[in-house]
């Protein structure tokens, strides 16, 4: 006759007799994740307080845009320049009333500096950035800004 192995202990008894061990460190349920790949950087939650230089930029931007508009008026067809002038007038009005965010004013400052330096590719890059981020709220004058860059480039050629 063959001998059978002894039966296993009851299930409740085995839980009590096993030593309590912490879960392995690779267990995802207890993992603490620092600097996750999808976490936004902390600096985007801080308010930028560069208001002093923005007021100066508004005056420079207005002056440059107005001078470039005058250059185009003396060079191009009245219909095109009138529409561009109307659209840029809207922009100048918003600049004067301080209705634009600091980011938009800084972008406009970069764009007007590029126009002054005759760096039209850079001006168009800034325009494209404005177009992709601000078109819903400022689409009317953004179109005029593009036309002003194009006309200024043609006038200075």
Short mmCIF file of C-alpha atoms in Angstrom, two decimals:
data_model
loop_
_atom_site.label_atom_id
_atom_site.label_comp_id
_atom_site.label_asym_id
_atom_site.label_seq_id
_atom_site.Cartn_x
_atom_site.Cartn_y
_atom_site.Cartn_z
CA UNK A 1 0.00 0.00 0.00
CA UNK A 2 1.30 3.46 -0.98
CA UNK A 3 1.37 6.19 1.49
CA UNK A 4 -0.36 9.48 0.68
CA UNK A 5 1.27 12.78 1.52
CA UNK A 6 -0.20 14.66 4.44
CA UNK A 7 -3.07 17.05 3.64
CA UNK A 8 -2.28 20.78 3.44
CA UNK A 9 -3.13 22.92 6.45
CA UNK A 10 -6.48 24.72 6.39
CA UNK A 11 -6.56 28.05 4.49
CA UNK A 12 -7.28 30.18 7.55
CA UNK A 13 -4.41 28.71 9.48
CA UNK A 14 -1.90 29.43 6.70
CA UNK A 15 -2.75 33.15 6.66
CA UNK A 16 -2.11 33.46 10.35
CA UNK A 17 1.17 31.63 10.34
CA UNK A 18 2.79 33.46 7.39
CA UNK A 19 5.03 36.37 8.41
CA UNK A 20 3.82 39.80 7.34
CA UNK A 21 6.13 41.03 4.56
CA UNK A 22 5.81 44.32 2.77
CA UNK A 23 4.89 44.16 -0.90
CA UNK A 24 7.82 44.15 -3.30
CA UNK A 25 9.15 47.58 -4.29
CA UNK A 26 8.18 47.01 -7.92
CA UNK A 27 4.48 46.87 -7.01
CA UNK A 28 2.79 49.67 -8.93
CA UNK A 29 0.12 50.15 -6.25
CA UNK A 30 2.59 51.48 -3.73
CA UNK A 31 4.90 53.32 -6.11
CA UNK A 32 5.61 56.98 -5.52
CA UNK A 33 6.25 58.79 -8.79
CA UNK A 34 8.27 61.97 -8.79
CA UNK A 35 8.72 64.03 -11.95
CA UNK A 36 6.38 62.03 -14.10
CA UNK A 37 6.96 62.46 -17.85
CA UNK A 38 3.54 64.07 -18.28
CA UNK A 39 3.70 66.52 -15.36
CA UNK A 40 3.76 70.18 -16.44
CA UNK A 41 6.74 72.20 -15.26
CA UNK A 42 6.15 74.14 -12.03
CA UNK A 43 7.16 77.47 -13.58
CA UNK A 44 4.04 77.64 -15.76
CA UNK A 45 1.94 78.11 -12.63
CA UNK A 46 3.77 81.26 -11.56
CA UNK A 47 2.41 84.62 -12.68
CA UNK A 48 4.87 86.69 -14.68
CA UNK A 49 5.25 90.17 -13.21
CA UNK A 50 7.12 91.98 -15.98
CA UNK A 51 4.68 94.88 -16.28
CA UNK A 52 7.21 97.72 -16.39
CA UNK A 53 8.79 96.81 -19.72
CA UNK A 54 5.43 96.02 -21.33
CA UNK A 55 4.26 99.64 -21.08
CA UNK A 56 7.37 100.76 -22.94
CA UNK A 57 6.93 98.03 -25.52
CA UNK A 58 3.37 99.18 -26.30
CA UNK A 59 4.60 102.62 -27.34
CA UNK A 60 7.41 101.18 -29.46
CA UNK A 61 5.09 98.67 -31.11
CA UNK A 62 2.51 101.35 -31.94
CA UNK A 63 5.15 103.68 -33.36
CA UNK A 64 6.75 100.99 -35.53
CA UNK A 65 3.43 99.66 -36.84
CA UNK A 66 2.26 103.18 -37.69
CA UNK A 67 5.48 104.00 -39.54
CA UNK A 68 5.36 100.76 -41.54
CA UNK A 69 1.72 101.47 -42.40
CA UNK A 70 2.67 104.93 -43.71
CA UNK A 71 5.41 103.37 -45.84
CA UNK A 72 2.84 101.01 -47.38
CA UNK A 73 0.32 103.83 -47.99
CA UNK A 74 2.81 105.65 -50.16
CA UNK A 75 3.70 102.52 -52.14
CA UNK A 76 0.64 100.30 -52.67
CA UNK A 77 -2.91 100.28 -53.96
CA UNK A 78 -5.40 102.20 -51.82
CA UNK A 79 -7.92 99.36 -51.38
CA UNK A 80 -5.39 96.89 -49.93
CA UNK A 81 -3.75 99.48 -47.71
CA UNK A 82 -7.10 100.78 -46.42
CA UNK A 83 -8.16 97.30 -45.29
CA UNK A 84 -4.77 96.70 -43.69
CA UNK A 85 -4.94 100.12 -42.05
CA UNK A 86 -8.38 99.36 -40.60
CA UNK A 87 -7.18 96.04 -39.17
CA UNK A 88 -3.97 97.52 -37.74
CA UNK A 89 -6.08 100.37 -36.30
CA UNK A 90 -8.00 97.76 -34.30
CA UNK A 91 -4.68 96.40 -33.00
CA UNK A 92 -3.43 99.88 -32.10
CA UNK A 93 -6.69 100.58 -30.26
CA UNK A 94 -6.33 97.38 -28.22
CA UNK A 95 -2.71 98.27 -27.47
CA UNK A 96 -3.70 101.76 -26.30
CA UNK A 97 -6.47 100.41 -24.04
CA UNK A 98 -4.09 97.72 -22.68
CA UNK A 99 -6.50 94.95 -23.68
CA UNK A 100 -3.73 92.59 -24.81
CA UNK A 101 -1.93 90.08 -22.63
CA UNK A 102 1.77 90.47 -21.84
CA UNK A 103 2.60 87.49 -24.07
CA UNK A 104 0.87 89.08 -27.07
CA UNK A 105 2.59 92.42 -26.47
CA UNK A 106 5.98 90.71 -26.20
CA UNK A 107 5.31 88.83 -29.44
CA UNK A 108 4.33 92.08 -31.15
CA UNK A 109 7.48 93.71 -29.84
CA UNK A 110 9.57 90.88 -31.28
CA UNK A 111 7.71 91.16 -34.58
CA UNK A 112 8.19 94.93 -34.86
CA UNK A 113 11.89 94.60 -33.98
CA UNK A 114 12.20 92.05 -36.78
CA UNK A 115 10.44 94.45 -39.18
CA UNK A 116 12.83 97.25 -38.22
CA UNK A 117 15.80 94.94 -38.80
CA UNK A 118 14.30 93.75 -42.10
CA UNK A 119 14.22 90.17 -40.79
CA UNK A 120 10.97 89.27 -42.50
CA UNK A 121 11.32 85.52 -41.95
CA UNK A 122 11.53 86.06 -38.21
CA UNK A 123 8.54 88.44 -38.35
CA UNK A 124 6.52 85.79 -40.17
CA UNK A 125 7.52 83.17 -37.59
CA UNK A 126 6.20 85.41 -34.80
CA UNK A 127 3.05 86.04 -36.84
CA UNK A 128 2.55 82.28 -37.27
CA UNK A 129 2.92 81.79 -33.52
CA UNK A 130 0.31 84.49 -32.90
CA UNK A 131 -1.95 82.98 -35.55
CA UNK A 132 -1.86 79.53 -33.93
CA UNK A 133 -2.34 80.72 -30.35
CA UNK A 134 -4.41 83.92 -30.53
CA UNK A 135 -6.51 83.72 -33.70
CA UNK A 136 -9.84 83.08 -31.97
CA UNK A 137 -9.61 86.27 -29.92
CA UNK A 138 -7.59 88.53 -32.26
CA UNK A 139 -8.05 87.07 -35.74
CA UNK A 140 -9.11 90.36 -37.34
CA UNK A 141 -5.90 92.26 -36.70
CA UNK A 142 -3.67 89.17 -37.02
CA UNK A 143 -4.68 88.99 -40.70
CA UNK A 144 -3.82 92.68 -41.07
CA UNK A 145 -0.50 92.10 -39.35
CA UNK A 146 0.42 89.39 -41.87
CA UNK A 147 -0.48 91.68 -44.75
CA UNK A 148 1.56 94.51 -43.20
CA UNK A 149 4.63 92.25 -42.96
CA UNK A 150 4.20 91.19 -46.60
CA UNK A 151 3.66 94.76 -47.85
CA UNK A 152 6.59 96.10 -45.83
CA UNK A 153 8.86 93.43 -47.32
CA UNK A 154 7.74 94.29 -50.85
CA UNK A 155 8.08 98.05 -50.22
CA UNK A 156 11.62 97.74 -48.95
CA UNK A 157 12.78 95.47 -51.78
#
